[in-house]
Amino acid sequence: PSKTKSVAVVMADEGAMPLEPEMDDLPEFANDTNKELHRRMKTKNEQLDVVRASLTENKERIDSMQKHLDQVVAEQQRTQALVSAKIKEIETEDHLKQLAERERGRFASELKKHQQEIAELTDKVAGLQTAIFKGNEEMDQFKLQMNWNQEELEQWALAARQKEEDNLALLKYTKADEAKMKDLNLQLEKMQAAVQAKQAELEVEITETQAKQIELDKTADDFRKLHAERRELVGQWE
């Protein structure tokens, strides 16, 4: 019966009760066989207590590891969501940067076109001014060389009026060209201001993109450190 009770104690779950206290002492009439059996039962009972303590410790360790694993999984999911959001944000900023680059290219092309037009008008105005100056010189020479009789004077007056009309027409066209040049200069200034504004926006986008990239790299590095710590902790438990 004592042997059967010892086996029952070993097979019991972790909530089983230990051996009865009164079994620690044997009656004086107990023989050597009973004493040996009693000693073996006490040894088994002590071993069972050690196993139960180890089982409780292992259960606590497993519970602790499970809680830590749950925390690591939650942190991993949060970090992954953050990384995904950062990647999406960087992709959006890259798209805006490309749009700004194309807009700047278009402004640069229009600026070059207007600069060419201004250069052409400048050459044209210079040519007209040279022609006016040359005509005035010819008129002065003509006055000095002509005979100042009435008929010749009338001819000279007629020629002078014609020349004056030509000069007025030339001046009219010159003023029109100057007005157009002024308008083109205003457009050029606006284009240059727009290009500078786009350049400033592009520089801001580049700076923000670099900052976001640094933040993303740091987030990824933190995630790798967290993963390494988890692996190290799991390795220690194992």
PDB file of C-alpha atoms in Angstrom:
ATOM      1  CA  PRO A   1       0.000   0.000   0.000  1.00  0.00           C
ATOM      2  CA  SER A   2       2.839   2.428   0.783  1.00  0.00           C
ATOM      3  CA  LYS A   3       4.431   1.784  -2.608  1.00  0.00           C
ATOM      4  CA  THR A   4       1.108   2.376  -4.359  1.00  0.00           C
ATOM      5  CA  LYS A   5       0.696   5.702  -2.530  1.00  0.00           C
ATOM      6  CA  SER A   6       4.241   6.792  -3.582  1.00  0.00           C
ATOM      7  CA  VAL A   7       3.450   6.107  -7.267  1.00  0.00           C
ATOM      8  CA  ALA A   8       0.228   8.068  -6.957  1.00  0.00           C
ATOM      9  CA  VAL A   9       2.134  11.052  -5.598  1.00  0.00           C
ATOM     10  CA  VAL A  10       4.637  11.000  -8.490  1.00  0.00           C
ATOM     11  CA  MET A  11       1.836  10.864 -11.108  1.00  0.00           C
ATOM     12  CA  ALA A  12      -0.164  13.708  -9.503  1.00  0.00           C
ATOM     13  CA  ASP A  13      -0.356  17.111 -11.187  1.00  0.00           C
ATOM     14  CA  GLU A  14       1.359  20.238  -9.850  1.00  0.00           C
ATOM     15  CA  GLY A  15      -1.608  20.917  -7.534  1.00  0.00           C
ATOM     16  CA  ALA A  16      -1.243  17.579  -5.677  1.00  0.00           C
ATOM     17  CA  MET A  17      -0.666  17.603  -1.920  1.00  0.00           C
ATOM     18  CA  PRO A  18       2.723  16.466  -0.468  1.00  0.00           C
ATOM     19  CA  LEU A  19       3.112  13.394   1.751  1.00  0.00           C
ATOM     20  CA  GLU A  20       1.330  13.437   5.087  1.00  0.00           C
ATOM     21  CA  PRO A  21       3.458  14.904   7.940  1.00  0.00           C
ATOM     22  CA  GLU A  22       2.807  11.922  10.234  1.00  0.00           C
ATOM     23  CA  MET A  23       4.698   9.695   7.788  1.00  0.00           C
ATOM     24  CA  ASP A  24       7.996  11.411   8.709  1.00  0.00           C
ATOM     25  CA  ASP A  25       8.206   9.265  11.835  1.00  0.00           C
ATOM     26  CA  LEU A  26       7.965   5.462  11.970  1.00  0.00           C
ATOM     27  CA  PRO A  27       6.871   3.451  14.983  1.00  0.00           C
ATOM     28  CA  GLU A  28       9.582   1.795  17.004  1.00  0.00           C
ATOM     29  CA  PHE A  29       8.520  -1.656  15.849  1.00  0.00           C
ATOM     30  CA  ALA A  30       9.175  -0.839  12.160  1.00  0.00           C
ATOM     31  CA  ASN A  31      11.636  -3.263  10.599  1.00  0.00           C
ATOM     32  CA  ASP A  32      14.527  -2.456   8.259  1.00  0.00           C
ATOM     33  CA  THR A  33      12.436  -2.986   5.150  1.00  0.00           C
ATOM     34  CA  ASN A  34       9.874  -0.466   6.306  1.00  0.00           C
ATOM     35  CA  LYS A  35      12.594   1.994   7.228  1.00  0.00           C
ATOM     36  CA  GLU A  36      14.229   1.655   3.787  1.00  0.00           C
ATOM     37  CA  LEU A  37      10.865   2.104   2.086  1.00  0.00           C
ATOM     38  CA  HIS A  38      10.162   5.142   4.258  1.00  0.00           C
ATOM     39  CA  ARG A  39      13.555   6.642   3.374  1.00  0.00           C
ATOM     40  CA  ARG A  40      12.936   6.079  -0.331  1.00  0.00           C
ATOM     41  CA  MET A  41       9.499   7.688  -0.059  1.00  0.00           C
ATOM     42  CA  LYS A  42      10.981  10.767   1.626  1.00  0.00           C
ATOM     43  CA  THR A  43      13.624  10.991  -1.118  1.00  0.00           C
ATOM     44  CA  LYS A  44      10.985  10.730  -3.830  1.00  0.00           C
ATOM     45  CA  ASN A  45       8.906  13.349  -2.048  1.00  0.00           C
ATOM     46  CA  GLU A  46      11.889  15.731  -1.950  1.00  0.00           C
ATOM     47  CA  GLN A  47      12.590  15.085  -5.637  1.00  0.00           C
ATOM     48  CA  LEU A  48       8.925  15.727  -6.392  1.00  0.00           C
ATOM     49  CA  ASP A  49       9.147  19.080  -4.576  1.00  0.00           C
ATOM     50  CA  VAL A  50      12.214  19.979  -6.670  1.00  0.00           C
ATOM     51  CA  VAL A  51      10.406  19.005  -9.877  1.00  0.00           C
ATOM     52  CA  ARG A  52       7.349  21.022  -8.881  1.00  0.00           C
ATOM     53  CA  ALA A  53       9.530  24.063  -8.094  1.00  0.00           C
ATOM     54  CA  SER A  54      11.351  23.672 -11.431  1.00  0.00           C
ATOM     55  CA  LEU A  55       8.021  23.282 -13.239  1.00  0.00           C
ATOM     56  CA  THR A  56       6.662  26.449 -11.584  1.00  0.00           C
ATOM     57  CA  GLU A  57       9.844  28.327 -12.483  1.00  0.00           C
ATOM     58  CA  ASN A  58       9.690  27.106 -16.074  1.00  0.00           C
ATOM     59  CA  LYS A  59       6.045  28.095 -16.326  1.00  0.00           C
ATOM     60  CA  GLU A  60       6.858  31.566 -15.016  1.00  0.00           C
ATOM     61  CA  ARG A  61       9.722  31.847 -17.491  1.00  0.00           C
ATOM     62  CA  ILE A  62       7.463  30.723 -20.351  1.00  0.00           C
ATOM     63  CA  ASP A  63       4.783  33.218 -19.299  1.00  0.00           C
ATOM     64  CA  SER A  64       7.408  35.977 -19.140  1.00  0.00           C
ATOM     65  CA  MET A  65       8.786  35.022 -22.567  1.00  0.00           C
ATOM     66  CA  GLN A  66       5.272  34.927 -24.022  1.00  0.00           C
ATOM     67  CA  LYS A  67       4.510  38.398 -22.666  1.00  0.00           C
ATOM     68  CA  HIS A  68       7.803  39.702 -24.034  1.00  0.00           C
ATOM     69  CA  LEU A  69       7.097  38.020 -27.372  1.00  0.00           C
ATOM     70  CA  ASP A  70       3.658  39.663 -27.509  1.00  0.00           C
ATOM     71  CA  GLN A  71       5.276  43.023 -26.783  1.00  0.00           C
ATOM     72  CA  VAL A  72       7.913  42.452 -29.467  1.00  0.00           C
ATOM     73  CA  VAL A  73       5.257  41.469 -32.029  1.00  0.00           C
ATOM     74  CA  ALA A  74       3.197  44.558 -31.174  1.00  0.00           C
ATOM     75  CA  GLU A  75       6.287  46.758 -31.403  1.00  0.00           C
ATOM     76  CA  GLN A  76       7.238  45.119 -34.695  1.00  0.00           C
ATOM     77  CA  GLN A  77       3.771  45.793 -36.119  1.00  0.00           C
ATOM     78  CA  ARG A  78       3.868  49.396 -34.920  1.00  0.00           C
ATOM     79  CA  THR A  79       7.368  49.895 -36.331  1.00  0.00           C
ATOM     80  CA  GLN A  80       6.359  48.301 -39.647  1.00  0.00           C
ATOM     81  CA  ALA A  81       3.351  50.620 -39.891  1.00  0.00           C
ATOM     82  CA  LEU A  82       5.595  53.585 -39.139  1.00  0.00           C
ATOM     83  CA  VAL A  83       8.128  52.474 -41.754  1.00  0.00           C
ATOM     84  CA  SER A  84       5.367  52.034 -44.340  1.00  0.00           C
ATOM     85  CA  ALA A  85       4.016  55.504 -43.579  1.00  0.00           C
ATOM     86  CA  LYS A  86       7.491  57.023 -43.856  1.00  0.00           C
ATOM     87  CA  ILE A  87       8.100  55.270 -47.181  1.00  0.00           C
ATOM     88  CA  LYS A  88       4.762  56.539 -48.509  1.00  0.00           C
ATOM     89  CA  GLU A  89       5.599  60.060 -47.347  1.00  0.00           C
ATOM     90  CA  ILE A  90       9.010  59.949 -49.048  1.00  0.00           C
ATOM     91  CA  GLU A  91       7.439  58.647 -52.274  1.00  0.00           C
ATOM     92  CA  THR A  92       4.970  61.569 -52.210  1.00  0.00           C
ATOM     93  CA  GLU A  93       7.777  64.056 -51.637  1.00  0.00           C
ATOM     94  CA  ASP A  94       9.788  62.496 -54.495  1.00  0.00           C
ATOM     95  CA  HIS A  95       6.774  62.947 -56.779  1.00  0.00           C
ATOM     96  CA  LEU A  96       6.435  66.605 -55.753  1.00  0.00           C
ATOM     97  CA  LYS A  97      10.151  67.066 -56.304  1.00  0.00           C
ATOM     98  CA  GLN A  98       9.869  65.669 -59.844  1.00  0.00           C
ATOM     99  CA  LEU A  99       6.953  68.014 -60.563  1.00  0.00           C
ATOM    100  CA  ALA A 100       8.978  70.963 -59.295  1.00  0.00           C
ATOM    101  CA  GLU A 101      11.925  69.910 -61.471  1.00  0.00           C
ATOM    102  CA  ARG A 102       9.717  69.779 -64.572  1.00  0.00           C
ATOM    103  CA  GLU A 103       8.163  73.156 -63.728  1.00  0.00           C
ATOM    104  CA  ARG A 104      11.589  74.691 -63.286  1.00  0.00           C
ATOM    105  CA  GLY A 105      12.682  73.272 -66.659  1.00  0.00           C
ATOM    106  CA  ARG A 106       9.647  74.821 -68.350  1.00  0.00           C
ATOM    107  CA  PHE A 107      10.336  78.219 -66.789  1.00  0.00           C
ATOM    108  CA  ALA A 108      13.991  77.996 -67.805  1.00  0.00           C
ATOM    109  CA  SER A 109      12.984  77.264 -71.415  1.00  0.00           C
ATOM    110  CA  GLU A 110      10.571  80.216 -71.528  1.00  0.00           C
ATOM    111  CA  LEU A 111      13.194  82.461 -69.913  1.00  0.00           C
ATOM    112  CA  LYS A 112      15.725  81.550 -72.594  1.00  0.00           C
ATOM    113  CA  LYS A 113      13.163  82.287 -75.312  1.00  0.00           C
ATOM    114  CA  HIS A 114      12.371  85.743 -73.917  1.00  0.00           C
ATOM    115  CA  GLN A 115      16.048  86.531 -73.542  1.00  0.00           C
ATOM    116  CA  GLN A 116      16.558  85.756 -77.235  1.00  0.00           C
ATOM    117  CA  GLU A 117      13.634  88.014 -78.178  1.00  0.00           C
ATOM    118  CA  ILE A 118      15.039  90.850 -76.071  1.00  0.00           C
ATOM    119  CA  ALA A 119      18.457  90.445 -77.701  1.00  0.00           C
ATOM    120  CA  GLU A 120      16.858  90.615 -81.178  1.00  0.00           C
ATOM    121  CA  LEU A 121      14.840  93.743 -80.295  1.00  0.00           C
ATOM    122  CA  THR A 122      17.920  95.385 -78.799  1.00  0.00           C
ATOM    123  CA  ASP A 123      19.831  94.835 -82.044  1.00  0.00           C
ATOM    124  CA  LYS A 124      16.885  96.197 -84.035  1.00  0.00           C
ATOM    125  CA  VAL A 125      16.619  99.376 -81.915  1.00  0.00           C
ATOM    126  CA  ALA A 126      20.363  99.935 -82.198  1.00  0.00           C
ATOM    127  CA  GLY A 127      20.094  99.640 -85.979  1.00  0.00           C
ATOM    128  CA  LEU A 128      17.236 102.156 -86.113  1.00  0.00           C
ATOM    129  CA  GLN A 129      19.092 104.628 -83.922  1.00  0.00           C
ATOM    130  CA  THR A 130      22.130 104.339 -86.186  1.00  0.00           C
ATOM    131  CA  ALA A 131      19.957 104.988 -89.250  1.00  0.00           C
ATOM    132  CA  ILE A 132      18.408 108.104 -87.644  1.00  0.00           C
ATOM    133  CA  PHE A 133      21.819 109.447 -86.716  1.00  0.00           C
ATOM    134  CA  LYS A 134      23.120 108.805 -90.202  1.00  0.00           C
ATOM    135  CA  GLY A 135      20.075 110.541 -91.790  1.00  0.00           C
ATOM    136  CA  ASN A 136      20.553 113.605 -89.623  1.00  0.00           C
ATOM    137  CA  GLU A 137      24.189 113.819 -90.661  1.00  0.00           C
ATOM    138  CA  GLU A 138      23.190 113.649 -94.323  1.00  0.00           C
ATOM    139  CA  MET A 139      20.584 116.367 -93.764  1.00  0.00           C
ATOM    140  CA  ASP A 140      23.157 118.682 -92.201  1.00  0.00           C
ATOM    141  CA  GLN A 141      25.559 118.133 -95.069  1.00  0.00           C
ATOM    142  CA  PHE A 142      22.787 118.754 -97.566  1.00  0.00           C
ATOM    143  CA  LYS A 143      21.954 122.113 -95.941  1.00  0.00           C
ATOM    144  CA  LEU A 144      25.562 123.237 -96.196  1.00  0.00           C
ATOM    145  CA  GLN A 145      25.969 122.271 -99.835  1.00  0.00           C
ATOM    146  CA  MET A 146      22.655 123.482-101.323  1.00  0.00           C
ATOM    147  CA  ASN A 147      22.062 126.918-102.890  1.00  0.00           C
ATOM    148  CA  TRP A 148      19.665 128.863-100.715  1.00  0.00           C
ATOM    149  CA  ASN A 149      17.408 130.240-103.537  1.00  0.00           C
ATOM    150  CA  GLN A 150      13.657 129.951-103.209  1.00  0.00           C
ATOM    151  CA  GLU A 151      13.168 127.013-105.530  1.00  0.00           C
ATOM    152  CA  GLU A 152      15.981 125.037-103.978  1.00  0.00           C
ATOM    153  CA  LEU A 153      14.770 126.054-100.512  1.00  0.00           C
ATOM    154  CA  GLU A 154      11.292 124.724-101.282  1.00  0.00           C
ATOM    155  CA  GLN A 155      12.801 121.509-102.565  1.00  0.00           C
ATOM    156  CA  TRP A 156      14.878 121.309 -99.454  1.00  0.00           C
ATOM    157  CA  ALA A 157      11.796 121.987 -97.284  1.00  0.00           C
ATOM    158  CA  LEU A 158       9.864 119.284 -99.123  1.00  0.00           C
ATOM    159  CA  ALA A 159      12.728 116.866 -98.661  1.00  0.00           C
ATOM    160  CA  ALA A 160      13.000 117.913 -95.021  1.00  0.00           C
ATOM    161  CA  ARG A 161       9.287 117.306 -94.425  1.00  0.00           C
ATOM    162  CA  GLN A 162       9.572 113.925 -96.090  1.00  0.00           C
ATOM    163  CA  LYS A 163      12.616 113.151 -94.033  1.00  0.00           C
ATOM    164  CA  GLU A 164      10.808 114.333 -90.886  1.00  0.00           C
ATOM    165  CA  GLU A 165       7.825 112.142 -91.686  1.00  0.00           C
ATOM    166  CA  ASP A 166      10.193 109.236 -92.204  1.00  0.00           C
ATOM    167  CA  ASN A 167      11.864 110.022 -88.898  1.00  0.00           C
ATOM    168  CA  LEU A 168       8.486 110.258 -87.126  1.00  0.00           C
ATOM    169  CA  ALA A 169       7.455 106.901 -88.581  1.00  0.00           C
ATOM    170  CA  LEU A 170      10.801 105.483 -87.568  1.00  0.00           C
ATOM    171  CA  LEU A 171      10.418 106.969 -84.086  1.00  0.00           C
ATOM    172  CA  LYS A 172       6.898 105.511 -83.835  1.00  0.00           C
ATOM    173  CA  TYR A 173       8.179 102.046 -84.657  1.00  0.00           C
ATOM    174  CA  THR A 174      11.090 102.556 -82.289  1.00  0.00           C
ATOM    175  CA  LYS A 175       8.736 103.471 -79.432  1.00  0.00           C
ATOM    176  CA  ALA A 176       6.553 100.465 -80.232  1.00  0.00           C
ATOM    177  CA  ASP A 177       9.621  98.240 -80.133  1.00  0.00           C
ATOM    178  CA  GLU A 178      10.721  99.860 -76.874  1.00  0.00           C
ATOM    179  CA  ALA A 179       7.265  99.259 -75.363  1.00  0.00           C
ATOM    180  CA  LYS A 180       7.403  95.634 -76.459  1.00  0.00           C
ATOM    181  CA  MET A 181      10.914  95.354 -75.037  1.00  0.00           C
ATOM    182  CA  LYS A 182       9.697  96.834 -71.745  1.00  0.00           C
ATOM    183  CA  ASP A 183       6.836  94.334 -71.643  1.00  0.00           C
ATOM    184  CA  LEU A 184       9.222  91.488 -72.372  1.00  0.00           C
ATOM    185  CA  ASN A 185      11.540  92.733 -69.625  1.00  0.00           C
ATOM    186  CA  LEU A 186       8.622  92.664 -67.183  1.00  0.00           C
ATOM    187  CA  GLN A 187       7.732  89.146 -68.296  1.00  0.00           C
ATOM    188  CA  LEU A 188      11.386  88.167 -67.933  1.00  0.00           C
ATOM    189  CA  GLU A 189      11.491  89.540 -64.386  1.00  0.00           C
ATOM    190  CA  LYS A 190       8.321  87.614 -63.512  1.00  0.00           C
ATOM    191  CA  MET A 191       9.783  84.436 -65.020  1.00  0.00           C
ATOM    192  CA  GLN A 192      13.012  84.900 -63.087  1.00  0.00           C
ATOM    193  CA  ALA A 193      11.064  85.449 -59.862  1.00  0.00           C
ATOM    194  CA  ALA A 194       8.989  82.333 -60.556  1.00  0.00           C
ATOM    195  CA  VAL A 195      12.124  80.296 -61.285  1.00  0.00           C
ATOM    196  CA  GLN A 196      13.709  81.498 -58.045  1.00  0.00           C
ATOM    197  CA  ALA A 197      10.539  80.617 -56.118  1.00  0.00           C
ATOM    198  CA  LYS A 198      10.448  77.144 -57.654  1.00  0.00           C
ATOM    199  CA  GLN A 199      14.136  76.733 -56.879  1.00  0.00           C
ATOM    200  CA  ALA A 200      13.494  77.664 -53.249  1.00  0.00           C
ATOM    201  CA  GLU A 201      10.575  75.217 -53.069  1.00  0.00           C
ATOM    202  CA  LEU A 202      12.746  72.503 -54.596  1.00  0.00           C
ATOM    203  CA  GLU A 203      15.512  73.125 -52.067  1.00  0.00           C
ATOM    204  CA  VAL A 204      12.982  72.907 -49.234  1.00  0.00           C
ATOM    205  CA  GLU A 205      11.608  69.636 -50.657  1.00  0.00           C
ATOM    206  CA  ILE A 206      15.136  68.240 -50.971  1.00  0.00           C
ATOM    207  CA  THR A 207      15.943  69.222 -47.375  1.00  0.00           C
ATOM    208  CA  GLU A 208      12.711  67.675 -46.051  1.00  0.00           C
ATOM    209  CA  THR A 209      13.267  64.502 -48.106  1.00  0.00           C
ATOM    210  CA  GLN A 210      16.775  64.121 -46.687  1.00  0.00           C
ATOM    211  CA  ALA A 211      15.433  64.643 -43.153  1.00  0.00           C
ATOM    212  CA  LYS A 212      12.702  62.032 -43.725  1.00  0.00           C
ATOM    213  CA  GLN A 213      15.288  59.602 -45.113  1.00  0.00           C
ATOM    214  CA  ILE A 214      17.463  60.074 -42.011  1.00  0.00           C
ATOM    215  CA  GLU A 215      14.414  59.503 -39.782  1.00  0.00           C
ATOM    216  CA  LEU A 216      13.491  56.375 -41.755  1.00  0.00           C
ATOM    217  CA  ASP A 217      17.040  55.025 -41.446  1.00  0.00           C
ATOM    218  CA  LYS A 218      16.926  55.642 -37.687  1.00  0.00           C
ATOM    219  CA  THR A 219      13.564  53.884 -37.397  1.00  0.00           C
ATOM    220  CA  ALA A 220      14.891  50.887 -39.343  1.00  0.00           C
ATOM    221  CA  ASP A 221      18.018  50.813 -37.151  1.00  0.00           C
ATOM    222  CA  ASP A 222      15.870  50.878 -33.978  1.00  0.00           C
ATOM    223  CA  PHE A 223      13.786  48.013 -35.373  1.00  0.00           C
ATOM    224  CA  ARG A 224      16.931  45.970 -36.089  1.00  0.00           C
ATOM    225  CA  LYS A 225      18.206  46.629 -32.556  1.00  0.00           C
ATOM    226  CA  LEU A 226      14.849  45.597 -31.067  1.00  0.00           C
ATOM    227  CA  HIS A 227      14.844  42.415 -33.152  1.00  0.00           C
ATOM    228  CA  ALA A 228      18.433  41.619 -32.083  1.00  0.00           C
ATOM    229  CA  GLU A 229      17.522  42.149 -28.407  1.00  0.00           C
ATOM    230  CA  ARG A 230      14.547  39.823 -28.807  1.00  0.00           C
ATOM    231  CA  ARG A 231      16.699  37.127 -30.391  1.00  0.00           C
ATOM    232  CA  GLU A 232      19.285  37.527 -27.636  1.00  0.00           C
ATOM    233  CA  LEU A 233      16.601  37.232 -24.932  1.00  0.00           C
ATOM    234  CA  VAL A 234      15.059  34.155 -26.558  1.00  0.00           C
ATOM    235  CA  GLY A 235      18.525  32.632 -26.833  1.00  0.00           C
ATOM    236  CA  GLN A 236      19.140  33.228 -23.103  1.00  0.00           C
ATOM    237  CA  TRP A 237      15.847  31.529 -22.152  1.00  0.00           C
ATOM    238  CA  GLU A 238      16.658  28.563 -24.394  1.00  0.00           C
TER     239      GLU A 238
END
